[in-house]
Amino acid sequence: MADKKKHLPMMGVGPIYGAVIIAVTVIAVITGKSTTFQTGRVTFLKIPLLIIGILLIILGVYLWAGALFRSKIDSHIEENRLATTGVYALVRNPIYSAFMFFCTGALFIAGNIFFLPLFFFYWIFMTVLMKYTEEKWLKNLYGMEYEEYCRRVNRCIPWLQRSGR
C-alpha cells in the first residue's frame, strides 16, 4: 500500500514533453514554408490533410479536457489514487497524448509531408520519457494495481490494445 504522504508531483515531466514537441512543431511549420522544403508541400492533398489535422486536434482537446475536467487528475494526485476511469480507461497518459495529437494535427494542417513522420518522434519521446520516469514512480506507488492497469490500457494511443510487456 502506498504511503499516504507520498505521491506523484502535480506536474510530472509534462512541461518538458510539451515544451519540446511544441518547439519542434513550430520549427517544422515555419521551416516547412521555406523554399528548402517546398517539394514537401502537397497541394493536391491539402483538404484531406486539413481534415485529418482538425480531427487530431479535436481528439487532443477531448483527451486533455477529459483528463483535467472529467477525470480530475489533480484530485487523484492529491488524494494519492490511481486514475483508471474516463479517458484514463482509454489511454494511460491522456494529457501527454493530447499534446502529441495537437502537434501532429498542426503538422497535418501545415501540409508538408516531410514533417509528418515527426509523429513517430513524438510517440517515441513520450514512450521513453514515461517509461523511465512516471511509470517507475507509479509502479513504486501502486504496485500490482498499476501493472494490471498497464496490461489493459495503452500508454500513448487511445483504444489500441498493447501486446504484452
CSV table of C-alpha atoms in Angstrom, one decimal:
chain,number,residue,atom,x,y,z
A,1,MET,CA,0.0,0.0,0.0
A,2,ALA,CA,1.3,3.5,-0.9
A,3,ASP,CA,2.3,5.9,1.8
A,4,LYS,CA,-0.4,8.4,2.1
A,5,LYS,CA,2.0,11.4,2.2
A,6,LYS,CA,4.0,10.1,-0.8
A,7,HIS,CA,2.5,10.8,-4.2
A,8,LEU,CA,3.4,12.0,-7.7
A,9,PRO,CA,4.3,15.6,-8.3
A,10,MET,CA,1.4,17.6,-9.7
A,11,MET,CA,3.2,18.4,-13.0
A,12,GLY,CA,5.4,15.4,-13.6
A,13,VAL,CA,7.6,15.6,-16.7
A,14,GLY,CA,4.8,17.0,-18.8
A,15,PRO,CA,6.2,20.5,-19.2
A,16,ILE,CA,9.4,19.0,-20.6
A,17,TYR,CA,7.5,16.8,-23.1
A,18,GLY,CA,5.1,19.6,-24.0
A,19,ALA,CA,7.8,22.3,-24.5
A,20,VAL,CA,10.0,20.0,-26.7
A,21,ILE,CA,7.3,18.8,-29.0
A,22,ILE,CA,5.7,22.3,-29.3
A,23,ALA,CA,9.1,23.8,-30.2
A,24,VAL,CA,9.7,21.0,-32.7
A,25,THR,CA,6.3,21.6,-34.3
A,26,VAL,CA,6.7,25.3,-34.5
A,27,ILE,CA,10.1,24.9,-36.1
A,28,ALA,CA,8.7,22.4,-38.6
A,29,VAL,CA,5.7,24.5,-39.5
A,30,ILE,CA,7.9,27.6,-40.1
A,31,THR,CA,10.7,25.8,-42.0
A,32,GLY,CA,8.1,23.8,-44.0
A,33,LYS,CA,7.1,27.1,-45.6
A,34,SER,CA,10.7,27.8,-46.8
A,35,THR,CA,11.9,27.0,-50.3
A,36,THR,CA,14.2,24.3,-49.0
A,37,PHE,CA,11.2,22.2,-48.1
A,38,GLN,CA,8.9,23.3,-50.9
A,39,THR,CA,8.8,19.9,-52.6
A,40,GLY,CA,7.2,18.5,-49.4
A,41,ARG,CA,4.1,20.7,-49.8
A,42,VAL,CA,1.4,18.7,-51.4
A,43,THR,CA,-1.4,21.0,-52.5
A,44,PHE,CA,-3.4,18.2,-54.0
A,45,LEU,CA,-3.8,16.7,-50.5
A,46,LYS,CA,-4.5,20.0,-48.8
A,47,ILE,CA,-8.1,19.2,-47.9
A,48,PRO,CA,-7.6,15.6,-46.7
A,49,LEU,CA,-4.6,16.8,-44.6
A,50,LEU,CA,-6.6,19.7,-43.2
A,51,ILE,CA,-9.4,17.3,-42.2
A,52,ILE,CA,-7.1,14.8,-40.6
A,53,GLY,CA,-5.3,17.7,-38.8
A,54,ILE,CA,-8.5,19.1,-37.4
A,55,LEU,CA,-9.7,15.6,-36.3
A,56,LEU,CA,-6.4,15.0,-34.5
A,57,ILE,CA,-6.7,18.4,-32.7
A,58,ILE,CA,-10.3,17.6,-31.7
A,59,LEU,CA,-9.1,14.2,-30.3
A,60,GLY,CA,-6.4,16.1,-28.4
A,61,VAL,CA,-8.9,18.5,-26.9
A,62,TYR,CA,-11.1,15.6,-25.9
A,63,LEU,CA,-8.3,13.8,-24.1
A,64,TRP,CA,-7.0,17.0,-22.4
A,65,ALA,CA,-10.4,18.2,-21.3
A,66,GLY,CA,-11.4,14.7,-20.2
A,67,ALA,CA,-8.2,14.3,-18.0
A,68,LEU,CA,-8.5,17.7,-16.4
A,69,PHE,CA,-12.2,18.3,-16.0
A,70,ARG,CA,-14.0,15.0,-16.1
A,71,SER,CA,-11.4,12.7,-14.5
A,72,LYS,CA,-10.0,15.5,-12.3
A,73,ILE,CA,-6.5,14.2,-12.4
A,74,ASP,CA,-5.3,16.8,-9.9
A,75,SER,CA,-7.6,15.4,-7.2
A,76,HIS,CA,-6.4,11.9,-7.9
A,77,ILE,CA,-2.8,13.0,-7.4
A,78,GLU,CA,-3.7,15.0,-4.2
A,79,GLU,CA,-5.6,12.0,-2.8
A,80,ASN,CA,-3.0,9.5,-3.9
A,81,ARG,CA,-5.4,7.5,-6.1
A,82,LEU,CA,-4.6,5.9,-9.4
A,83,ALA,CA,-6.8,7.3,-12.2
A,84,THR,CA,-8.2,4.5,-14.3
A,85,THR,CA,-11.6,5.7,-15.4
A,86,GLY,CA,-12.9,8.2,-18.0
A,87,VAL,CA,-10.2,9.0,-20.5
A,88,TYR,CA,-7.7,7.1,-18.3
A,89,ALA,CA,-9.6,3.9,-19.3
A,90,LEU,CA,-8.7,4.7,-22.9
A,91,VAL,CA,-5.1,5.8,-22.6
A,92,ARG,CA,-2.7,6.0,-19.6
A,93,ASN,CA,-1.3,9.4,-20.4
A,94,PRO,CA,-4.2,11.4,-21.9
A,95,ILE,CA,-2.6,14.8,-21.3
A,96,TYR,CA,0.7,13.9,-22.9
A,97,SER,CA,-1.2,12.2,-25.7
A,98,ALA,CA,-3.3,15.3,-26.2
A,99,PHE,CA,-0.2,17.3,-26.8
A,100,MET,CA,1.1,14.7,-29.2
A,101,PHE,CA,-2.2,14.9,-31.1
A,102,PHE,CA,-2.3,18.7,-31.1
A,103,CYS,CA,1.2,18.9,-32.5
A,104,THR,CA,0.6,16.2,-35.1
A,105,GLY,CA,-2.6,17.9,-36.1
A,106,ALA,CA,-0.8,21.1,-36.6
A,107,LEU,CA,1.8,19.3,-38.8
A,108,PHE,CA,-1.0,17.8,-41.0
A,109,ILE,CA,-2.7,21.3,-41.3
A,110,ALA,CA,0.7,22.8,-42.3
A,111,GLY,CA,0.6,20.3,-45.2
A,112,ASN,CA,4.3,19.5,-45.7
A,113,ILE,CA,4.7,15.7,-45.9
A,114,PHE,CA,8.4,15.9,-44.9
A,115,PHE,CA,7.4,16.7,-41.3
A,116,LEU,CA,4.6,14.2,-40.9
A,117,PRO,CA,7.0,11.5,-39.6
A,118,LEU,CA,7.6,13.7,-36.6
A,119,PHE,CA,4.6,11.9,-35.1
A,120,PHE,CA,6.9,8.9,-34.6
A,121,PHE,CA,9.4,11.1,-32.8
A,122,TYR,CA,6.7,12.5,-30.5
A,123,TRP,CA,5.5,8.9,-29.8
A,124,ILE,CA,9.0,7.5,-29.1
A,125,PHE,CA,9.9,10.5,-27.0
A,126,MET,CA,6.7,10.1,-24.9
A,127,THR,CA,7.3,6.4,-24.6
A,128,VAL,CA,10.9,6.8,-23.4
A,129,LEU,CA,10.1,9.7,-21.1
A,130,MET,CA,7.2,7.9,-19.5
A,131,LYS,CA,8.9,4.5,-19.2
A,132,TYR,CA,11.9,5.9,-17.3
A,133,THR,CA,10.1,8.5,-15.1
A,134,GLU,CA,6.4,8.5,-14.2
A,135,GLU,CA,5.8,4.8,-14.9
A,136,LYS,CA,8.5,3.9,-12.4
A,137,TRP,CA,7.1,6.2,-9.9
A,138,LEU,CA,3.6,4.8,-10.4
A,139,LYS,CA,4.8,1.2,-10.2
A,140,ASN,CA,6.5,2.0,-6.9
A,141,LEU,CA,3.4,3.7,-5.5
A,142,TYR,CA,0.7,1.3,-6.7
A,143,GLY,CA,2.5,-1.9,-7.4
A,144,MET,CA,0.3,-4.7,-8.9
A,145,GLU,CA,-2.7,-2.3,-9.4
A,146,TYR,CA,-0.6,-0.2,-11.7
A,147,GLU,CA,0.9,-3.3,-13.5
A,148,GLU,CA,-2.6,-4.6,-14.2
A,149,TYR,CA,-3.7,-1.2,-15.5
A,150,CYS,CA,-0.7,-1.2,-17.8
A,151,ARG,CA,-1.7,-4.5,-19.3
A,152,ARG,CA,-5.2,-3.2,-20.1
A,153,VAL,CA,-4.5,0.3,-21.3
A,154,ASN,CA,-2.1,1.6,-23.9
A,155,ARG,CA,0.5,4.2,-22.9
A,156,CYS,CA,0.1,6.8,-25.8
A,157,ILE,CA,-2.6,6.0,-28.3
A,158,PRO,CA,-6.2,5.6,-27.1
A,159,TRP,CA,-8.2,2.5,-27.9
A,160,LEU,CA,-5.4,0.4,-29.3
A,161,GLN,CA,-4.6,-2.6,-27.1
A,162,ARG,CA,-1.0,-3.2,-26.5
A,163,SER,CA,0.6,-6.6,-26.7
A,164,GLY,CA,2.3,-7.9,-23.5
A,165,ARG,CA,5.2,-6.2,-22.0
